[in-house]
Coordinates of C-alpha atoms and ligand atoms in Angstrom, one line a residue:
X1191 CA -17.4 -95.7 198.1
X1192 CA -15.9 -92.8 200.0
X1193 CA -15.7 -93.4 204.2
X1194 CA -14.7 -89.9 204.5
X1195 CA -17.4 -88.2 204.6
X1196 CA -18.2 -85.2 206.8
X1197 CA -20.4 -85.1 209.7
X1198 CA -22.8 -81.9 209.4
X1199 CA -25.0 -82.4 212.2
X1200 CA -27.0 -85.1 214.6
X1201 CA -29.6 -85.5 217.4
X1202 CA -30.3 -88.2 220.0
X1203 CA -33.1 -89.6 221.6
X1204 CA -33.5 -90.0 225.3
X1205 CA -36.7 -91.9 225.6
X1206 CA -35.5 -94.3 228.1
X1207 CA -34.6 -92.1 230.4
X1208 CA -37.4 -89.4 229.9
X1209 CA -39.9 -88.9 232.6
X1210 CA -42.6 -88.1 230.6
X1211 CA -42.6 -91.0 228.2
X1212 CA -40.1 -94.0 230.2
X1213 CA -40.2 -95.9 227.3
X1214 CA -41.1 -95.8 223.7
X1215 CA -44.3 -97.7 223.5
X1216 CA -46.5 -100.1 225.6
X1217 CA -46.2 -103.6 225.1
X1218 CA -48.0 -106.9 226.4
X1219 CA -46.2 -108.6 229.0
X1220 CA -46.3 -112.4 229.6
X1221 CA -49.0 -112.4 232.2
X1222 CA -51.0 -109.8 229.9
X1223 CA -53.5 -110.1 227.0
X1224 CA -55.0 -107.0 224.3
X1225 CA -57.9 -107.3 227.1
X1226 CA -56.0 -105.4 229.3
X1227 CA -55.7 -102.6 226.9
X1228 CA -59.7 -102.9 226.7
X1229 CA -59.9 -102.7 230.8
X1230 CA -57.1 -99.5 231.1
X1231 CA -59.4 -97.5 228.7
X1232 CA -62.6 -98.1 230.2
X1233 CA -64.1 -94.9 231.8
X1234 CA -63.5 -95.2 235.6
X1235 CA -67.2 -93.5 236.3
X1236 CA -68.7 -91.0 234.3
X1237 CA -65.5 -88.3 235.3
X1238 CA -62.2 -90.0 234.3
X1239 CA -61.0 -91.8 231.6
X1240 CA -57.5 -93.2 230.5
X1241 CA -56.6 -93.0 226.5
X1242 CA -53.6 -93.2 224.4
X1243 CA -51.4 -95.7 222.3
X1244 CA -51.8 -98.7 225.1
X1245 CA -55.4 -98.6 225.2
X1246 CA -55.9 -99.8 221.8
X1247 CA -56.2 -103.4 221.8
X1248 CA -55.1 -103.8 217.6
X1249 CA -53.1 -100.2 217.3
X1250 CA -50.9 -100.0 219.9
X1251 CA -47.6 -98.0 220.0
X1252 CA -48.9 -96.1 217.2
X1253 CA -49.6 -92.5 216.3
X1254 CA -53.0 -93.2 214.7
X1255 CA -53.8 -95.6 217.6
X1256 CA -53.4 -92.7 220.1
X1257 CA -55.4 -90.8 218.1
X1258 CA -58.1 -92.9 217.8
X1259 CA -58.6 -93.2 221.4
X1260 CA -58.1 -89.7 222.0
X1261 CA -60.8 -89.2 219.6
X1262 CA -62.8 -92.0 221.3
X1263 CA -62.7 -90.7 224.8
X1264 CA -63.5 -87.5 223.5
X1265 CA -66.9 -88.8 222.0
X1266 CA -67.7 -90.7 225.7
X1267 CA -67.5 -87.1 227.8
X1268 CA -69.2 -85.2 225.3
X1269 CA -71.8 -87.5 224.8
X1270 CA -72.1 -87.3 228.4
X1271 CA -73.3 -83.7 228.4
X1272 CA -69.7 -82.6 230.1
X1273 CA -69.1 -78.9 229.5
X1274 CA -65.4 -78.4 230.8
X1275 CA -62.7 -81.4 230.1
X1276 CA -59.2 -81.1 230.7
X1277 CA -57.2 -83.2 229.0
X1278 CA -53.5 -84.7 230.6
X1279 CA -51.1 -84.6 227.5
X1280 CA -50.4 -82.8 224.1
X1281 CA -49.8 -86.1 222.0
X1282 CA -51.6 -87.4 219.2
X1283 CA -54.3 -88.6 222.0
X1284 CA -54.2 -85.4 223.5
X1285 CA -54.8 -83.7 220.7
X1286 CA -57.3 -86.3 219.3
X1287 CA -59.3 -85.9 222.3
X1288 CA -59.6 -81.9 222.5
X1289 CA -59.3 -80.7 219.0
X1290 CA -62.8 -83.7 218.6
X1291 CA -64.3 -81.7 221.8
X1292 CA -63.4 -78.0 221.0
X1293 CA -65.3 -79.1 217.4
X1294 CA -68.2 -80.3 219.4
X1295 CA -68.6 -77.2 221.5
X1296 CA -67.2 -78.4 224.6
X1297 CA -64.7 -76.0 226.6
X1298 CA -61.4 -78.2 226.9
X1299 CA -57.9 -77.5 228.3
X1300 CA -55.0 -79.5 227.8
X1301 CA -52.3 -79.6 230.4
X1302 CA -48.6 -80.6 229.2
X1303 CA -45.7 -81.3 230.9
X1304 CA -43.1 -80.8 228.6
X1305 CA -42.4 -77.3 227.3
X1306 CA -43.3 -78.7 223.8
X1307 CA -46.4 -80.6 222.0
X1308 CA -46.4 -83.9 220.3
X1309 CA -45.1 -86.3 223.1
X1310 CA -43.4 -89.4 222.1
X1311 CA -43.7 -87.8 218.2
X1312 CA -40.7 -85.0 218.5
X1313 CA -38.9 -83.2 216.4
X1314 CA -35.1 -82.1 216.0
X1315 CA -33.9 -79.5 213.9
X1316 CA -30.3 -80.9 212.0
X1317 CA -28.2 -79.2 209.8
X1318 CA -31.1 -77.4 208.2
X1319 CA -33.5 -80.1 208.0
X1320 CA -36.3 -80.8 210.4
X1321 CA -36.3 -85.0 211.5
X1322 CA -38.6 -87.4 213.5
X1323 CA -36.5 -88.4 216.9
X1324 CA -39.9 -90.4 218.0
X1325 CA -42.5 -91.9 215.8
X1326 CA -41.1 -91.8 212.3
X1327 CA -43.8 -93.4 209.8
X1328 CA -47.5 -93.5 209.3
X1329 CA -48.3 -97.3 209.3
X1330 CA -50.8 -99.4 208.5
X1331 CA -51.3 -97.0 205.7
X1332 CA -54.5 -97.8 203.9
X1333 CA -56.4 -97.7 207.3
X1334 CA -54.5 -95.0 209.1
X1335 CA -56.6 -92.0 210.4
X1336 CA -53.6 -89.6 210.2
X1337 CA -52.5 -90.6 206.8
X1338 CA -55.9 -89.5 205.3
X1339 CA -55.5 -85.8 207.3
X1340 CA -51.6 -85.4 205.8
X1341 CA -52.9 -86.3 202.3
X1342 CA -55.8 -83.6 203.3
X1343 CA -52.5 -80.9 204.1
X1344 CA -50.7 -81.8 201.1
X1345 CA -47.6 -83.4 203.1
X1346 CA -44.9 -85.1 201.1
X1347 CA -44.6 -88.7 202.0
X1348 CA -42.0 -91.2 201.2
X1349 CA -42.7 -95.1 201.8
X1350 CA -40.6 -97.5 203.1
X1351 CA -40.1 -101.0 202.3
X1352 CA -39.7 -102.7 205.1
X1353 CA -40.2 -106.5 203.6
X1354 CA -36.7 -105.7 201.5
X1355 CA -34.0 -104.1 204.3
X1356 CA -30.3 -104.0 202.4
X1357 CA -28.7 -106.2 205.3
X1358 CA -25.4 -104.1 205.2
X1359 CA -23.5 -106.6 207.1
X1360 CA -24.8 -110.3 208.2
X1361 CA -27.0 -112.6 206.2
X1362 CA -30.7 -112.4 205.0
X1363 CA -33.2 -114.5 206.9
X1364 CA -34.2 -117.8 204.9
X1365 CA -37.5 -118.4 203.7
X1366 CA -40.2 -119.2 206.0
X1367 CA -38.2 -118.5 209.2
X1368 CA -40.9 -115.9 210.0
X1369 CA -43.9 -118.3 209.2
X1370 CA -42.2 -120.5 211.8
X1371 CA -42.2 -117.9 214.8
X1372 CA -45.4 -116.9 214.5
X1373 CA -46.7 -120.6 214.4
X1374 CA -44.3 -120.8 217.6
X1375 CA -45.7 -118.0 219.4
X1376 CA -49.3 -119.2 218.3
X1377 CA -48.6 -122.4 220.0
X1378 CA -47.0 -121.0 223.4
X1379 CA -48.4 -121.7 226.4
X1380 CA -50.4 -119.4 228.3
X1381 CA -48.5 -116.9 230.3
X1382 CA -44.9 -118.1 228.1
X1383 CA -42.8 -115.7 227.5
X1384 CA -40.6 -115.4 224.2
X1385 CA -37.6 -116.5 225.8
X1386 CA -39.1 -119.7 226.4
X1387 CA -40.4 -120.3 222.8
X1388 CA -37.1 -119.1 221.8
X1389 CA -34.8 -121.5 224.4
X1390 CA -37.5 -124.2 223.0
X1391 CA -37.0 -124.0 219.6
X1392 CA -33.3 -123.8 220.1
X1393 CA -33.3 -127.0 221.6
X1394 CA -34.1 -128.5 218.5
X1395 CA -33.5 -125.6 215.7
X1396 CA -33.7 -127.4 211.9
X1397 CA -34.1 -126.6 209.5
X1398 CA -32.3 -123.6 210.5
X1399 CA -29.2 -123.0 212.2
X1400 CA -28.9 -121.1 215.9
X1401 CA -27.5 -118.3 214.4
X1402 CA -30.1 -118.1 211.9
X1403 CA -32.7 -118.1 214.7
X1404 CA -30.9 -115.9 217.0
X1405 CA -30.6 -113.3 214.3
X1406 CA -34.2 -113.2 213.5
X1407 CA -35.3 -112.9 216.8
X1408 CA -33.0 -110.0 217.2
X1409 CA -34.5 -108.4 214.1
X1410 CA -37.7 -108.7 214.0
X1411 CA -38.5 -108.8 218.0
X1412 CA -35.9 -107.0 219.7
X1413 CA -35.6 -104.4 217.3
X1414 CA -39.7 -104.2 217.3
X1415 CA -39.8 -103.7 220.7
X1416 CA -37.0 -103.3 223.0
X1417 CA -37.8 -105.5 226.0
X1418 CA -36.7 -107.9 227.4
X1419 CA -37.7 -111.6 225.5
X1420 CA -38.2 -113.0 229.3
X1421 CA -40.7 -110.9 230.2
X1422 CA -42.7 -110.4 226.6
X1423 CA -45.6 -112.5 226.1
X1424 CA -45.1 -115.2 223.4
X1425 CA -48.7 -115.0 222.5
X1426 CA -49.7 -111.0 222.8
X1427 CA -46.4 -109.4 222.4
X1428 CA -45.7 -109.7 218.7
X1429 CA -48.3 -107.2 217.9
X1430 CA -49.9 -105.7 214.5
X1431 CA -47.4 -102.5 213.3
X1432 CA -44.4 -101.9 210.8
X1433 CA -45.4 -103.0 207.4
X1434 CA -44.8 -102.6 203.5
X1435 CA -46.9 -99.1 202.6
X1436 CA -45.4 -97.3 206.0
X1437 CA -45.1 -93.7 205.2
X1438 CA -42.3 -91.0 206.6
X1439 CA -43.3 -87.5 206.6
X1440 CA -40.9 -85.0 204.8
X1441 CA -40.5 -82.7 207.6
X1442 CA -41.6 -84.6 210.1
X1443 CA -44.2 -85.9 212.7
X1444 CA -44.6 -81.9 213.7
X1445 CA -46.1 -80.7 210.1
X1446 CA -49.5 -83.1 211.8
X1447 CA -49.5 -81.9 215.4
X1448 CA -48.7 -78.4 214.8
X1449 CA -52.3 -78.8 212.6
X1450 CA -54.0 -80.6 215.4
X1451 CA -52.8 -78.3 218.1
X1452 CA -54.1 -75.0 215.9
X1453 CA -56.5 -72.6 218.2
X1454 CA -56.3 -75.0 221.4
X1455 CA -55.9 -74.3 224.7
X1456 CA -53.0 -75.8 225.4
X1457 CA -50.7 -75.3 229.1
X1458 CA -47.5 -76.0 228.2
X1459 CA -45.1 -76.8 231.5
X1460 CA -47.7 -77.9 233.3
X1461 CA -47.1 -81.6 234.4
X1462 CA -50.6 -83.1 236.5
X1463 CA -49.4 -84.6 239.6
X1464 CA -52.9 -85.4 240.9
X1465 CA -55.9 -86.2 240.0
X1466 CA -59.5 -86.3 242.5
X1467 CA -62.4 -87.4 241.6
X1468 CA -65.8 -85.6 243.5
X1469 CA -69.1 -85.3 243.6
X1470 CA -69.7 -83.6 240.3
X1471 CA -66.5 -82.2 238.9
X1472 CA -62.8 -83.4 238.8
X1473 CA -60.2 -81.5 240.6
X1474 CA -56.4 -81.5 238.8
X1475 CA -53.4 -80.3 241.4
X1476 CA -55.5 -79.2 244.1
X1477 CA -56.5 -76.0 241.9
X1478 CA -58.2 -77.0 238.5
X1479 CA -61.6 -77.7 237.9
X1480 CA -63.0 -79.5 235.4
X1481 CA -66.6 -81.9 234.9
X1482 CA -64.9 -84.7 233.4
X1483 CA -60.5 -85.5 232.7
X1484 CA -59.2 -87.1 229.8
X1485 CA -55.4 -88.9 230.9
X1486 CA -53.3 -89.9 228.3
X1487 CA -50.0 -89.6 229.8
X1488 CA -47.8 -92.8 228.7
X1489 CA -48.1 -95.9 230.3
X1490 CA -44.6 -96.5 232.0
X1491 CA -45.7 -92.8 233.7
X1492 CA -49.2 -93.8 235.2
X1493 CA -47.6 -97.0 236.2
X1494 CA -44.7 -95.6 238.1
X1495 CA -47.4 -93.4 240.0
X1496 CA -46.3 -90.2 238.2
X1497 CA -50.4 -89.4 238.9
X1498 CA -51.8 -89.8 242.0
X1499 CA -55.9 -90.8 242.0
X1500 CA -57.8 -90.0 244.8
X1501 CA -59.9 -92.3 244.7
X1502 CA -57.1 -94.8 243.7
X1503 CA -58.1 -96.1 239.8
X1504 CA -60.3 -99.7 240.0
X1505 CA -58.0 -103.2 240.4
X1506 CA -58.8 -104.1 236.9
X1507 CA -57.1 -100.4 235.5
X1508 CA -54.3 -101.1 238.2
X1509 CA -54.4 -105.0 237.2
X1510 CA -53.8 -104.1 233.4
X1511 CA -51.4 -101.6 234.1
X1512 CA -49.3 -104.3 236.1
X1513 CA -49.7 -106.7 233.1
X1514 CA -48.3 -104.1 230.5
X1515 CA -45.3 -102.3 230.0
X1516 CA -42.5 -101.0 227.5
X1517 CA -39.4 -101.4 225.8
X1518 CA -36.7 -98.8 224.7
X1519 CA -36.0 -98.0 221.1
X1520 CA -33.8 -95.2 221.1
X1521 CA -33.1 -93.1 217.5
X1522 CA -30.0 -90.9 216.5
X1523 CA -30.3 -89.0 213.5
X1524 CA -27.4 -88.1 211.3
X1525 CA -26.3 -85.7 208.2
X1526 CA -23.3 -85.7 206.2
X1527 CA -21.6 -83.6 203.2
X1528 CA -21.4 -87.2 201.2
X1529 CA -23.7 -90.2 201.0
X1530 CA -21.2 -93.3 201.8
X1531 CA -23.5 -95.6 201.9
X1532 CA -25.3 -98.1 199.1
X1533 CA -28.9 -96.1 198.2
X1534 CA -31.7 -98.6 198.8
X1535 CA -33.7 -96.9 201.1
X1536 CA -33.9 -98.7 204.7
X1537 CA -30.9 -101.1 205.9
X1538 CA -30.0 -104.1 208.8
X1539 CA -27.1 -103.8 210.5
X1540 CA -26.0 -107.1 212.5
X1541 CA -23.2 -106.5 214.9
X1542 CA -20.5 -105.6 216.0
X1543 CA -21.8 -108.4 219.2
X1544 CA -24.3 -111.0 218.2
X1545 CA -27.1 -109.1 220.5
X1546 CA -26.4 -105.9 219.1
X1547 CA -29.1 -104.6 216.2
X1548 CA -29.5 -101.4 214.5
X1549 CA -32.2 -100.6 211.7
X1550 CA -31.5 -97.4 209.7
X1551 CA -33.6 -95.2 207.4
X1552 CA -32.3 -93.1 204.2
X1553 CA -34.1 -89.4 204.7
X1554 CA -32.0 -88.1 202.5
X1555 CA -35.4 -87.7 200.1
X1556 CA -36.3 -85.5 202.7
X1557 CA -33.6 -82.5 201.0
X1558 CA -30.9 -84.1 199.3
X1559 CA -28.3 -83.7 202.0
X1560 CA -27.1 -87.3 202.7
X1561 CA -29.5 -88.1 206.2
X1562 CA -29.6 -91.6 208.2
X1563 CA -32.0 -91.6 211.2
X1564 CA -30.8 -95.2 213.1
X1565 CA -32.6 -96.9 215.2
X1566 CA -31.1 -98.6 218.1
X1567 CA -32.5 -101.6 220.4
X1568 CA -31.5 -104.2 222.7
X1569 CA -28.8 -105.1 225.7
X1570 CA -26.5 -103.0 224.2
X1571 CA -28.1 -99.7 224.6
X1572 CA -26.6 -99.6 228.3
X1573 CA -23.4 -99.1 227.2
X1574 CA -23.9 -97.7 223.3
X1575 CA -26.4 -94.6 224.9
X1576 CA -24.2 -93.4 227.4
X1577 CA -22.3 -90.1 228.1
X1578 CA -23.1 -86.8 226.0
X1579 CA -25.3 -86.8 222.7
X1580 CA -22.3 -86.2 220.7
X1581 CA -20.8 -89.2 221.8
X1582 CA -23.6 -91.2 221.5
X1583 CA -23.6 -89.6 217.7
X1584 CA -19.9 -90.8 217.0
X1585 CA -20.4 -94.5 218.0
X1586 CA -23.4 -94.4 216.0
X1587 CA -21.7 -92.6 212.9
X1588 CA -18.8 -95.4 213.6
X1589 CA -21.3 -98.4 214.0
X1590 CA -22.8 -97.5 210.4
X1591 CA -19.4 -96.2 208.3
X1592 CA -17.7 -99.9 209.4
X1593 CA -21.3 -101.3 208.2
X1594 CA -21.2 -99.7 204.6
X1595 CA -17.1 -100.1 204.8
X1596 CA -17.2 -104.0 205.0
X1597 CA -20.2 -104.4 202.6
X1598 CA -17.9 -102.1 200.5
Ligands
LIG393 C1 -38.4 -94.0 219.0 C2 -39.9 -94.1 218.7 C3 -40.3 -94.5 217.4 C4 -41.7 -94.6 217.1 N1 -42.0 -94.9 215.8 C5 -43.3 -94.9 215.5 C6 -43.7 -94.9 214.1 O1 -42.9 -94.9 213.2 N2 -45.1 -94.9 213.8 C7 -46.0 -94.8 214.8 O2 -47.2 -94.8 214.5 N3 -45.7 -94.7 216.1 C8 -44.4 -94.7 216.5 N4 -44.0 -94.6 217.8 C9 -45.0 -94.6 218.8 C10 -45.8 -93.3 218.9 O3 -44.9 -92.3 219.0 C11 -46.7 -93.4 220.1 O4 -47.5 -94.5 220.1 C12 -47.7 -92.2 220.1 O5 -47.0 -91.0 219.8 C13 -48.3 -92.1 221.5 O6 -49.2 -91.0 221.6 P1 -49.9 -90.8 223.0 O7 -50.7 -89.5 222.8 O8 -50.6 -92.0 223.4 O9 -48.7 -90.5 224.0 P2 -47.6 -89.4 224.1 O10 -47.3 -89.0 222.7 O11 -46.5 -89.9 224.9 O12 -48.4 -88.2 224.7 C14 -48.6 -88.1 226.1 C15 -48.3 -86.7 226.6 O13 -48.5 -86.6 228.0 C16 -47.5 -85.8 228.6 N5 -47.5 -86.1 230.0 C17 -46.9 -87.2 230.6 N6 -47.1 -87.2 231.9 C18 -47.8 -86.0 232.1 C19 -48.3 -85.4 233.3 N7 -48.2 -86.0 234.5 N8 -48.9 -84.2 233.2 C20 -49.1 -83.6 232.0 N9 -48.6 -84.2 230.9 C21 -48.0 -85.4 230.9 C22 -46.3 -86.1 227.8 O14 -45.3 -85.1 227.9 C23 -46.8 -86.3 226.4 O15 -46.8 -85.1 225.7 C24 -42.6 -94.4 218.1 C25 -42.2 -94.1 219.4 C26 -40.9 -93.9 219.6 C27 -40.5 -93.5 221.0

């Protein structure tokens, strides 16, 4: 198989380091449970509310999870008889939330920080093709929200297979290795971590070697949610998502929230700093008014203070934000003039260290120009997403050719 092909074009991800997202998507830490996503969402009074992907106890880090709370929250302040909502945030909860209001009469504004909609679902425009740098797929297809309204649009969809990866380089995982973990993690003690089930079961790994273990962990933890094992909880952080039936959207995540955003009022470069709370109306930077506010900024942003309350949100919405976080998955997508790689559809890469882990997806359905979009977690991404986004595109492009070049 030719190695020579041609870069045409690439984009990179920056979630990590974004301030409106700092992170990819919330996760359970050890000293959390899904309750905590239950306490973060309850309405704080009859005036403020918190939605988005970490409120959903059984959806989280998910487009259609987002949305379903948007749409949820939306329901509790018009129910309420609220008249004016402004809703923090143009993602799928954002949009959720005030395209479900503006249909039930209520006047809503959304204020967005970034000069773009969509949030942590972005797009990038690559040699002529239009690609997903943040959510890629619609999952849990059969019960997704958002898989029924781009089936409504007529949106070309490709699935994925994600029970049958072409491991380009390193071994498959042996039967019942899965079924083993989860019984592990079932078992953990409360507040565990998964780098105690994992040094546990290294102590005394048979039927399967270290390696074996080690590799699996990196695969289907590390890569699934890009924290560190230490702090994720054994029993809660393993949670419900990628799965055989996952959908990608031929021109991306933008074809949806470019329908959802259609005749709203939408503020773009308008980040919410503060938030108070009076008698009778909410009050958004000192100079918006509002009866009731929607928040669905992430929740790496509302836990690092990036919105002030006045009054300060209950202990048990502080308490849950304390007890969940999130990980870093970072994405490069890449075109070429030649596909060098085997065609199967969605591929493991193991190596070149043993912590290092890279997942990779074959677009090229999306056009017919040879596409990869990789996916990058782990230790490594301190050194492998560092410097200028070309760079960061040429040890990606190198990580992948010496992939499909060993496996020949
Ligand atoms: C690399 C990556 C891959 C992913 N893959 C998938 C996938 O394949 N399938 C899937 O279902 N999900 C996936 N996800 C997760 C999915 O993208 C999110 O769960 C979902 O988009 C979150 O929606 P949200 O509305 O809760 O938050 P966001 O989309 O983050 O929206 C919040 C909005 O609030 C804005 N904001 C933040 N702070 C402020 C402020 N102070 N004032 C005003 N605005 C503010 C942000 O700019 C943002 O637009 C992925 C995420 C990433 C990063």
């Amino acid at each position: 198989m030719s190695i020579t092909a041609r870069l045409l074009g690439s984009a990179v991800s920056r979630w990590g380091e974004d301030p409106w997202a700092r992170g990819s998507w919330s996760l359970i830490g050890r000293h959390g449970t899904p309750q905590d996503r239950v306490a973060l969402g309850t309405p704080v009074g009859e005036r403020l509310r918190i939605a988005g992907e970490a409120t959903h106890p059984t959806r989280a880090g998910m487009t259609h999870g987002a949305y379903e709370k948007g749409v949820e929250a939306a329901g509790w302040a018009a129910d309420l008889g609220h008249s004016r909502v402004a809703v923090v945030g143009a993602g799928m909860a954002g949009l959720g939330a005030a395209r479900t209001l503006a249909e039930r009469g209520v006047q809503v504004r959304i204020f967005e920080a970034r000069d773009r909609i969509g949030g942590r679902t972005a797009g990038a425009d690559v040699a002529g093709g239009a690609f997903d740098l943040g959510a890629n797929w619609l999952q849990q297809y059969d019960e997704n929200v958002l898989a029924r309204l781009a089936e409504r649009l007529g949106l070309t969809m490709v699935p994925t297979d994600f029970g049958d990866p072409l491991v380009l380089t390193g071994e498959p995982f042996p039967d019942g290795i899965e079924d083993d973990l989860r019984d592990r993690l079932s078992r953990a003690a409360p507040e565990s971590g998964i780098a105690d089930v994992l040094d546990d079961w290294l102590r005394d790994p048979a039927p399967w070697t270290a390696a074996e273990i080690h590799r699996f962990v990196d695969a289907e933890i590390v890569m699934d949610a890009g924290a560190p094992l230490s702090w994720l909880s054994a029993r809660h952080g393993f949670e419900p998502g990628v799965g055989e039936g996952d959908r990608w959207i031929v021109g991306g995540y933008r074809r949806l929230t470019g329908h959802l955003a259609d005749g709203l009022d939408i503020r773009l470069g308008h980040p919410v700093r503060d938030i108070r709370v009076e008698a009778g109306r909410v009050v958004l930077n000192g100079d918006v008014s509002a009866d009731a506010v929607i928040v669905t900024a992430p929740l790496p942003v509302l836990a690092g203070g990036g919105i002030t309350f006045d009054p300060p949100l209950p202990p048990a919405h502080r308490d849950a934000l304390g007890r969940l976080g999130a990980g870093r998955v970072e994405k490069v997508i890449l075109r070429f003039d030649q596909r060098f790689w085997p065609e199967h559809g969605y591929y493991r890469v193991h190596g070149p260290e043993r912590t290092s882990i890279s997942e990779w997806l074959d677009a090229t359905a999306a056009d017919g120009t040879p596409t990869l979009v990789g996916l990058f977690a782990g230790h490594w991404l301190g050194t492998l997403w560092t410097g200028t986004d070309a760079e960061i595109a040429d040890r990606a492009t190198g990580i992948i050719r010496a992939a499909a070049a060993r496996r020949g």
